[in-house]
Short mmCIF file of C-alpha atoms and ligand atoms in Angstrom, two decimals:
data_model
loop_
_atom_site.label_atom_id
_atom_site.label_comp_id
_atom_site.label_asym_id
_atom_site.label_seq_id
_atom_site.Cartn_x
_atom_site.Cartn_y
_atom_site.Cartn_z
CA UNK R 40 53.42 -53.47 -52.25
CA UNK R 41 56.13 -54.09 -50.09
CA UNK R 42 57.07 -50.29 -50.17
CA UNK R 43 53.73 -49.47 -49.00
CA UNK R 44 53.81 -51.74 -46.16
CA UNK R 45 57.31 -50.25 -45.08
CA UNK R 46 55.85 -46.76 -45.32
CA UNK R 47 52.77 -47.72 -43.30
CA UNK R 48 55.04 -49.03 -40.82
CA UNK R 49 57.05 -45.75 -40.65
CA UNK R 50 54.14 -43.64 -40.55
CA UNK R 51 52.58 -45.70 -37.67
CA UNK R 52 55.62 -45.64 -35.48
CA UNK R 53 56.08 -41.80 -35.82
CA UNK R 54 52.36 -41.40 -34.93
CA UNK R 55 52.87 -43.82 -31.88
CA UNK R 56 55.80 -41.83 -30.56
CA UNK R 57 53.53 -38.92 -30.84
CA UNK R 58 50.88 -40.13 -28.89
CA UNK R 59 49.60 -37.85 -25.80
CA UNK R 60 46.68 -39.81 -24.32
CA UNK R 61 44.56 -42.77 -24.24
CA UNK R 62 42.27 -40.98 -26.89
CA UNK R 63 45.06 -40.82 -29.41
CA UNK R 64 46.11 -44.25 -28.84
CA UNK R 65 42.57 -45.54 -29.61
CA UNK R 66 42.31 -43.37 -32.65
CA UNK R 67 45.80 -44.79 -34.06
CA UNK R 68 44.32 -48.54 -33.07
CA UNK R 69 41.36 -47.81 -35.13
CA UNK R 70 43.03 -46.24 -38.13
CA UNK R 71 45.95 -48.80 -38.44
CA UNK R 72 45.23 -51.93 -36.55
CA UNK R 73 41.88 -53.02 -36.58
CA UNK R 74 40.22 -55.09 -39.20
CA UNK R 75 39.09 -52.35 -41.46
CA UNK R 76 42.31 -50.13 -40.78
CA UNK R 77 44.86 -49.45 -43.23
CA UNK R 78 47.18 -52.48 -42.61
CA UNK R 79 44.19 -54.67 -42.83
CA UNK R 80 43.16 -53.17 -46.28
CA UNK R 81 46.54 -53.37 -47.61
CA UNK R 82 46.70 -57.20 -46.52
CA UNK R 83 43.39 -57.73 -48.30
CA UNK R 84 45.16 -56.95 -51.70
CA UNK R 85 47.90 -59.68 -50.89
CA UNK R 86 45.59 -62.55 -52.25
CA UNK R 87 45.64 -61.01 -55.71
CA UNK R 88 49.31 -61.33 -56.15
CA UNK R 89 50.84 -64.25 -57.97
CA UNK R 90 52.85 -67.24 -56.75
CA UNK R 91 56.13 -66.53 -55.21
CA UNK R 92 55.41 -62.73 -54.80
CA UNK R 93 52.33 -63.45 -52.84
CA UNK R 94 54.22 -65.59 -50.43
CA UNK R 95 57.00 -63.18 -49.96
CA UNK R 96 54.79 -60.19 -49.47
CA UNK R 97 52.54 -62.21 -47.05
CA UNK R 98 55.57 -62.98 -44.96
CA UNK R 99 56.67 -59.28 -44.72
CA UNK R 100 53.15 -58.18 -44.12
CA UNK R 101 52.78 -60.55 -41.14
CA UNK R 102 55.99 -59.44 -39.81
CA UNK R 103 55.22 -55.87 -40.01
CA UNK R 104 51.92 -56.62 -38.40
CA UNK R 105 53.50 -58.37 -35.45
CA UNK R 106 55.81 -55.49 -34.99
CA UNK R 107 53.17 -53.05 -35.11
CA UNK R 108 51.11 -54.68 -32.51
CA UNK R 109 54.07 -55.24 -30.28
CA UNK R 110 54.89 -51.66 -30.30
CA UNK R 111 51.40 -50.67 -29.87
CA UNK R 112 51.13 -52.82 -26.75
CA UNK R 113 54.05 -51.57 -25.06
CA UNK R 114 53.10 -48.04 -25.32
CA UNK R 115 49.62 -48.56 -24.48
CA UNK R 116 50.53 -50.54 -21.49
CA UNK R 117 52.63 -47.56 -20.31
CA UNK R 118 49.73 -45.17 -20.87
CA UNK R 119 47.26 -47.35 -18.79
CA UNK R 120 49.74 -47.78 -16.14
CA UNK R 121 50.36 -43.78 -15.77
CA UNK R 122 46.50 -43.22 -16.15
CA UNK R 123 45.98 -45.49 -13.25
CA UNK R 124 48.67 -43.89 -11.05
CA UNK R 125 47.02 -40.64 -11.43
CA UNK R 126 43.51 -41.43 -11.29
CA UNK R 127 43.01 -43.88 -8.22
CA UNK R 128 43.90 -42.60 -4.90
CA UNK R 129 43.77 -45.74 -2.72
CA UNK R 130 43.37 -43.31 0.39
CA UNK R 131 40.11 -42.05 -0.48
CA UNK R 132 36.91 -43.57 1.02
CA UNK R 133 35.09 -45.99 -1.53
CA UNK R 134 31.99 -45.38 -3.25
CA UNK R 135 28.88 -46.39 -1.28
CA UNK R 136 27.16 -49.36 -3.06
CA UNK R 137 23.50 -48.47 -3.49
CA UNK R 138 21.18 -51.58 -2.67
CA UNK R 139 17.48 -51.63 -3.48
CA UNK R 140 14.58 -51.52 -1.31
CA UNK R 141 11.64 -53.90 -1.25
CA UNK R 142 7.98 -52.46 -1.50
CA UNK R 143 6.17 -52.70 1.60
CA UNK R 144 3.73 -54.60 -0.04
CA UNK R 145 6.45 -57.16 -1.06
CA UNK R 146 7.39 -57.32 2.71
CA UNK R 147 4.00 -58.04 3.84
CA UNK R 148 3.59 -60.70 1.01
CA UNK R 149 6.91 -62.38 2.15
CA UNK R 150 5.83 -62.32 5.77
CA UNK R 151 2.35 -64.06 5.12
CA UNK R 152 3.88 -66.52 2.56
CA UNK R 153 6.51 -67.60 5.35
CA UNK R 154 3.60 -68.02 7.61
CA UNK R 155 1.32 -69.85 5.49
CA UNK R 156 4.04 -72.20 3.85
CA UNK R 157 5.31 -72.91 7.70
CA UNK R 158 1.54 -73.90 8.06
CA UNK R 159 1.64 -76.44 5.23
CA UNK R 160 0.02 -74.22 2.49
CA UNK R 161 1.49 -74.29 -1.16
CA UNK R 162 1.80 -70.74 -2.87
CA UNK R 163 0.19 -70.68 -6.35
CA UNK R 164 0.07 -67.92 -8.76
CA UNK R 165 -2.51 -67.18 -11.63
CA UNK R 166 -3.19 -65.08 -14.48
CA UNK R 167 -3.90 -61.19 -14.23
CA UNK R 168 -5.91 -61.32 -17.38
CA UNK R 169 -8.52 -63.68 -16.50
CA UNK R 170 -11.71 -64.91 -18.09
CA UNK R 171 -14.98 -63.73 -17.08
CA UNK R 172 -15.72 -67.27 -16.09
CA UNK R 173 -13.14 -67.81 -13.72
CA UNK R 174 -13.41 -64.42 -12.19
CA UNK R 175 -17.28 -64.55 -11.64
CA UNK R 176 -19.24 -67.11 -12.89
CA UNK R 177 -17.36 -70.20 -11.57
CA UNK R 178 -17.26 -68.07 -8.19
CA UNK R 179 -21.27 -68.10 -8.02
CA UNK R 180 -21.63 -64.90 -9.49
CA UNK R 181 -23.21 -65.40 -12.83
CA UNK R 182 -23.68 -62.77 -15.43
CA UNK R 183 -26.28 -60.16 -14.42
CA UNK R 184 -25.64 -61.00 -10.69
CA UNK R 185 -25.73 -57.80 -8.65
CA UNK R 186 -22.65 -58.61 -7.00
CA UNK R 187 -20.95 -57.83 -10.11
CA UNK R 188 -21.41 -54.11 -9.35
CA UNK R 189 -19.28 -54.15 -6.54
CA UNK R 190 -16.38 -55.30 -8.76
CA UNK R 191 -16.23 -53.17 -11.84
CA UNK R 192 -13.30 -53.79 -13.98
CA UNK R 193 -11.40 -53.24 -17.16
CA UNK R 194 -12.96 -55.39 -19.78
CA UNK R 195 -10.37 -56.47 -22.57
CA UNK R 196 -11.35 -56.38 -26.10
CA UNK R 197 -9.47 -59.64 -27.01
CA UNK R 198 -10.57 -63.28 -27.87
CA UNK R 199 -9.77 -66.35 -25.70
CA UNK R 200 -8.58 -69.58 -27.04
CA UNK R 201 -12.26 -70.60 -27.68
CA UNK R 202 -12.82 -67.54 -29.76
CA UNK R 203 -14.99 -65.85 -26.99
CA UNK R 204 -14.48 -62.24 -25.86
CA UNK R 205 -14.61 -62.94 -22.22
CA UNK R 206 -11.24 -61.57 -21.00
CA UNK R 207 -10.90 -59.00 -18.15
CA UNK R 208 -8.44 -57.76 -15.57
CA UNK R 209 -9.09 -60.06 -12.58
CA UNK R 210 -10.92 -57.99 -9.95
CA UNK R 211 -9.79 -60.54 -7.04
CA UNK R 212 -7.42 -63.42 -6.48
CA UNK R 213 -10.42 -65.70 -5.61
CA UNK R 214 -10.53 -67.12 -9.34
CA UNK R 215 -7.47 -69.03 -8.55
CA UNK R 216 -9.26 -71.07 -5.90
CA UNK R 217 -10.97 -72.67 -8.99
CA UNK R 218 -7.72 -73.13 -11.01
CA UNK R 219 -5.94 -74.65 -7.92
CA UNK R 220 -8.86 -77.03 -7.35
CA UNK R 221 -8.93 -78.16 -11.09
CA UNK R 222 -5.28 -78.41 -10.98
CA UNK R 223 -4.57 -80.38 -7.80
CA UNK R 224 -7.76 -81.64 -6.63
CA UNK R 225 -8.38 -82.56 -2.98
CA UNK R 226 -7.09 -82.35 -0.35
CA UNK R 227 -5.71 -79.01 -0.94
CA UNK R 228 -4.05 -76.10 1.11
CA UNK R 229 -3.09 -72.96 -0.99
CA UNK R 230 -2.62 -69.20 -0.65
CA UNK R 231 -2.47 -67.02 -3.76
CA UNK R 232 -0.85 -63.63 -3.48
CA UNK R 233 -1.25 -61.56 -6.54
CA UNK R 234 -2.24 -58.23 -8.27
CA UNK R 235 -5.83 -57.30 -8.81
CA UNK R 236 -7.66 -54.45 -10.69
CA UNK R 237 -10.99 -52.42 -10.44
CA UNK R 238 -12.41 -49.73 -12.28
CA UNK R 239 -12.09 -47.09 -9.43
CA UNK R 240 -11.77 -43.55 -9.17
CA UNK R 241 -8.55 -43.23 -7.56
CA UNK R 242 -8.08 -41.55 -4.11
CA UNK R 243 -6.06 -41.90 -1.03
CA UNK R 244 -7.88 -45.08 -0.05
CA UNK R 245 -8.54 -46.68 -3.59
CA UNK R 246 -6.29 -47.60 -6.35
CA UNK R 247 -7.29 -49.25 -9.64
CA UNK R 248 -4.48 -51.69 -9.23
CA UNK R 249 -3.62 -53.13 -5.80
CA UNK R 250 -2.70 -56.64 -4.11
CA UNK R 251 -4.51 -59.43 -2.24
CA UNK R 252 -3.55 -62.84 -0.74
CA UNK R 253 -6.26 -65.68 -1.21
CA UNK R 254 -6.48 -68.73 0.91
CA UNK R 255 -8.19 -71.99 0.69
CA UNK R 256 -8.54 -75.16 2.36
CA UNK R 257 -10.34 -78.11 0.80
CA UNK R 258 -10.50 -81.47 2.50
CA UNK R 259 -13.16 -83.77 4.31
CA UNK R 260 -14.72 -82.11 7.24
CA UNK R 261 -13.50 -78.66 7.23
CA UNK R 262 -15.58 -76.59 9.34
CA UNK R 263 -16.16 -73.03 10.84
CA UNK R 264 -13.65 -73.51 13.87
CA UNK R 265 -11.08 -74.71 11.39
CA UNK R 266 -11.51 -71.33 9.56
CA UNK R 267 -11.60 -69.29 13.05
CA UNK R 268 -8.46 -71.00 14.63
CA UNK R 269 -6.59 -70.74 11.48
CA UNK R 270 -7.48 -66.62 11.17
CA UNK R 271 -6.57 -66.26 15.02
CA UNK R 272 -3.02 -67.74 14.36
CA UNK R 273 -2.60 -65.35 11.33
CA UNK R 274 -3.86 -62.27 13.44
CA UNK R 275 -1.46 -62.98 16.47
CA UNK R 276 1.50 -63.41 13.86
CA UNK R 277 0.43 -60.18 11.99
CA UNK R 278 -0.28 -58.01 15.05
CA UNK R 279 1.10 -59.50 18.09
CA UNK R 280 0.01 -62.58 20.58
CA UNK R 281 -2.66 -60.44 22.38
CA UNK R 282 -4.65 -59.72 19.19
CA UNK R 283 -8.10 -60.84 19.33
CA UNK R 284 -10.44 -61.89 16.36
CA UNK R 285 -14.13 -61.13 15.95
CA UNK R 286 -16.16 -62.64 12.81
CA UNK R 287 -19.22 -60.71 11.54
CA UNK R 288 -21.57 -61.90 8.89
CA UNK R 289 -21.08 -60.39 5.48
CA UNK R 290 -22.20 -61.65 1.96
CA UNK R 291 -19.64 -63.08 -0.30
CA UNK R 292 -21.13 -65.02 -3.08
CA UNK R 293 -18.60 -67.74 -3.09
CA UNK R 294 -18.78 -68.69 0.74
CA UNK R 295 -21.73 -69.64 2.95
CA UNK R 296 -21.57 -68.53 5.69
CA UNK R 297 -19.63 -65.41 4.64
CA UNK R 298 -18.28 -63.11 6.98
CA UNK R 299 -15.57 -60.34 7.85
CA UNK R 300 -12.73 -61.14 10.09
CA UNK R 301 -11.84 -58.22 12.40
CA UNK R 302 -8.80 -58.06 14.45
CA UNK R 303 -8.32 -55.66 17.61
CA UNK R 304 -6.74 -52.38 16.54
CA UNK R 305 -2.72 -52.97 16.96
CA UNK R 306 -2.34 -49.13 17.13
CA UNK R 307 -4.50 -48.57 20.28
CA UNK R 308 -4.71 -52.02 21.54
CA UNK R 309 -8.50 -52.01 20.95
CA UNK R 310 -9.23 -48.66 22.88
CA UNK R 311 -10.30 -46.73 19.81
CA UNK R 312 -8.21 -44.41 17.62
CA UNK R 313 -8.29 -42.73 14.47
CA UNK R 314 -7.13 -45.53 12.36
CA UNK R 315 -9.93 -47.91 13.79
CA UNK R 316 -12.41 -44.96 13.59
CA UNK R 317 -12.75 -45.44 17.20
CA UNK R 318 -14.08 -48.93 17.22
CA UNK R 319 -11.16 -50.66 18.34
CA UNK R 320 -11.48 -53.06 15.56
CA UNK R 321 -9.80 -53.36 11.92
CA UNK R 322 -11.57 -55.02 9.19
CA UNK R 323 -8.86 -57.12 7.72
CA UNK R 324 -10.16 -60.37 6.00
CA UNK R 325 -13.10 -61.69 4.10
CA UNK R 326 -13.78 -65.21 4.62
CA UNK R 327 -16.15 -68.39 4.85
CA UNK R 328 -16.89 -71.79 4.03
CA UNK R 329 -16.57 -72.36 0.47
CA UNK R 330 -20.07 -72.47 -1.28
CA UNK R 331 -20.88 -75.96 -2.69
CA UNK R 332 -21.35 -74.48 -6.33
CA UNK R 333 -17.53 -73.33 -6.07
CA UNK R 334 -16.44 -76.70 -5.33
CA UNK R 335 -18.55 -78.08 -7.77
CA UNK R 336 -16.95 -75.54 -10.44
CA UNK R 337 -13.66 -76.85 -9.07
CA UNK R 338 -14.39 -80.55 -10.02
CA UNK R 339 -15.14 -81.51 -6.40
CA UNK R 340 -18.26 -83.21 -5.04
CA UNK R 341 -19.62 -81.15 -2.25
CA UNK R 342 -21.17 -84.05 -0.49
CA UNK R 343 -17.56 -85.46 0.01
CA UNK R 344 -15.67 -82.38 0.50
CA UNK R 345 -15.91 -79.04 2.25
CA UNK R 346 -13.53 -75.98 2.42
CA UNK R 347 -12.71 -72.83 3.79
CA UNK R 348 -11.50 -69.62 2.20
CA UNK R 349 -10.38 -66.33 2.81
CA UNK R 350 -8.91 -62.97 1.25
CA UNK R 351 -6.62 -60.47 2.65
CA UNK R 352 -6.07 -57.00 1.15
CA UNK R 353 -2.19 -56.99 1.09
CA UNK R 354 -2.12 -53.37 0.01
CA UNK R 355 -4.55 -52.57 2.97
CA UNK R 356 -2.37 -54.43 5.39
CA UNK R 357 0.92 -52.67 4.22
CA UNK R 358 -0.81 -49.43 4.79
CA UNK R 359 -2.00 -50.33 7.99
CA UNK R 360 1.41 -51.90 9.32
CA UNK R 361 3.74 -48.95 8.01
CA UNK R 362 1.31 -46.18 8.66
CA UNK R 363 0.95 -45.16 4.93
CA UNK R 364 -1.82 -42.96 4.37
CA UNK R 365 -2.09 -43.02 0.64
CA UNK R 366 -2.49 -46.10 -1.62
CA UNK R 367 -1.26 -44.28 -4.57
CA UNK R 368 2.30 -44.20 -3.10
CA UNK R 369 2.96 -47.99 -3.66
CA UNK R 370 3.07 -47.76 -7.23
CA UNK R 371 4.29 -44.20 -7.54
CA UNK R 372 7.83 -44.96 -8.29
CA UNK R 373 8.98 -42.51 -5.83
CA UNK R 374 12.43 -43.61 -4.47
CA UNK R 375 12.09 -41.19 -1.36
CA UNK R 376 9.24 -43.33 -0.38
CA UNK R 377 10.47 -46.93 -1.03
CA UNK R 378 13.88 -45.94 0.71
CA UNK R 379 12.08 -45.64 4.00
CA UNK R 380 11.45 -49.63 3.96
N1 LIG M 184 -12.56 -61.87 -3.01
C1 LIG M 184 -13.10 -60.99 -1.90
C2 LIG M 184 -12.55 -59.59 -2.52
O1 LIG M 184 -11.81 -59.07 -3.39
C3 LIG M 184 -12.29 -61.13 -0.79
C4 LIG M 184 -12.77 -62.52 -0.07
C5 LIG M 184 -13.83 -62.48 0.77
C6 LIG M 184 -12.12 -63.83 -0.45
C7 LIG M 184 -14.18 -64.02 1.26
C8 LIG M 184 -12.44 -64.96 0.11
C9 LIG M 184 -13.64 -65.11 0.84
O2 LIG M 184 -11.96 -66.25 -0.33
O3 LIG M 184 -13.85 -66.21 1.30
O4 LIG M 184 -13.27 -58.49 -1.88
#
């Protein structure tokens, strides 16, 4: 046994003296010094020896192990130093650090989140896989209501916790209005940014997946001038201090009265251009006063509380703001696109 150990040491030292590069060195370490290497295997047998012999051989083996390791370290230190000396030229310019870019939708979302939190709104999240109830029924769009046609979506063949098959990809961030009322009660000021889905044939202006930002205030005595002044503040912040707002009636089942908020086109200052289709106005936000049925679905008494709600298309805002002409670019994963922001 001792002989074998001495022979191993001899062989190792010879090989070590012949090492030419780091690669050789690694091979040597693996073959001799690693736990499954030749020395390790030999040492495993020591425990089978008897009494004094085991002690003696054990001591020799340990000594040899230390010696081999010591000489290995010396040689490897020399190699690593040499290699560094040849590889690193401190006079060369450094490698450029690549940093990521935020998607333009994230930029717009951050801007709106900053604005609304400065106005005292909380920021809430909700599930993208939503129940039919929250996405439609609780928002005053019962089954078979024609308003469902405008928001066709992807129905999911899974059962919810009650064993019903009523899950779908949410078509709007509005269902989180209901969730927020049930969670926080009133008074409440909340915005909900998030991803939504529709069963669309995609083209430059339509994507099956896009982003919205929903907002809601519920309290006592909320009225239409509260809504109008709020949307005016948001418009000036988004598009500059001279921005004007006009509100035109539009049907949304979850608000009454419902309307479309339009801002003077920031590209042509309301003069009329290609982007605003020569009207001077951009349709930016759906809004209204919360329908009593929606307050009820949120667990609130419409005789006591009233509310306002609005929904921005973040994807559309980002397209306008950054002059992006194809909605499909946002999730294309094209680095050349993202690097511009
Ligand atoms: N959820 C609507 C949509 O996706 C947008 C909207 C309109 C939200 C009016 C609202 C609202 O909160 O009051 O088209």
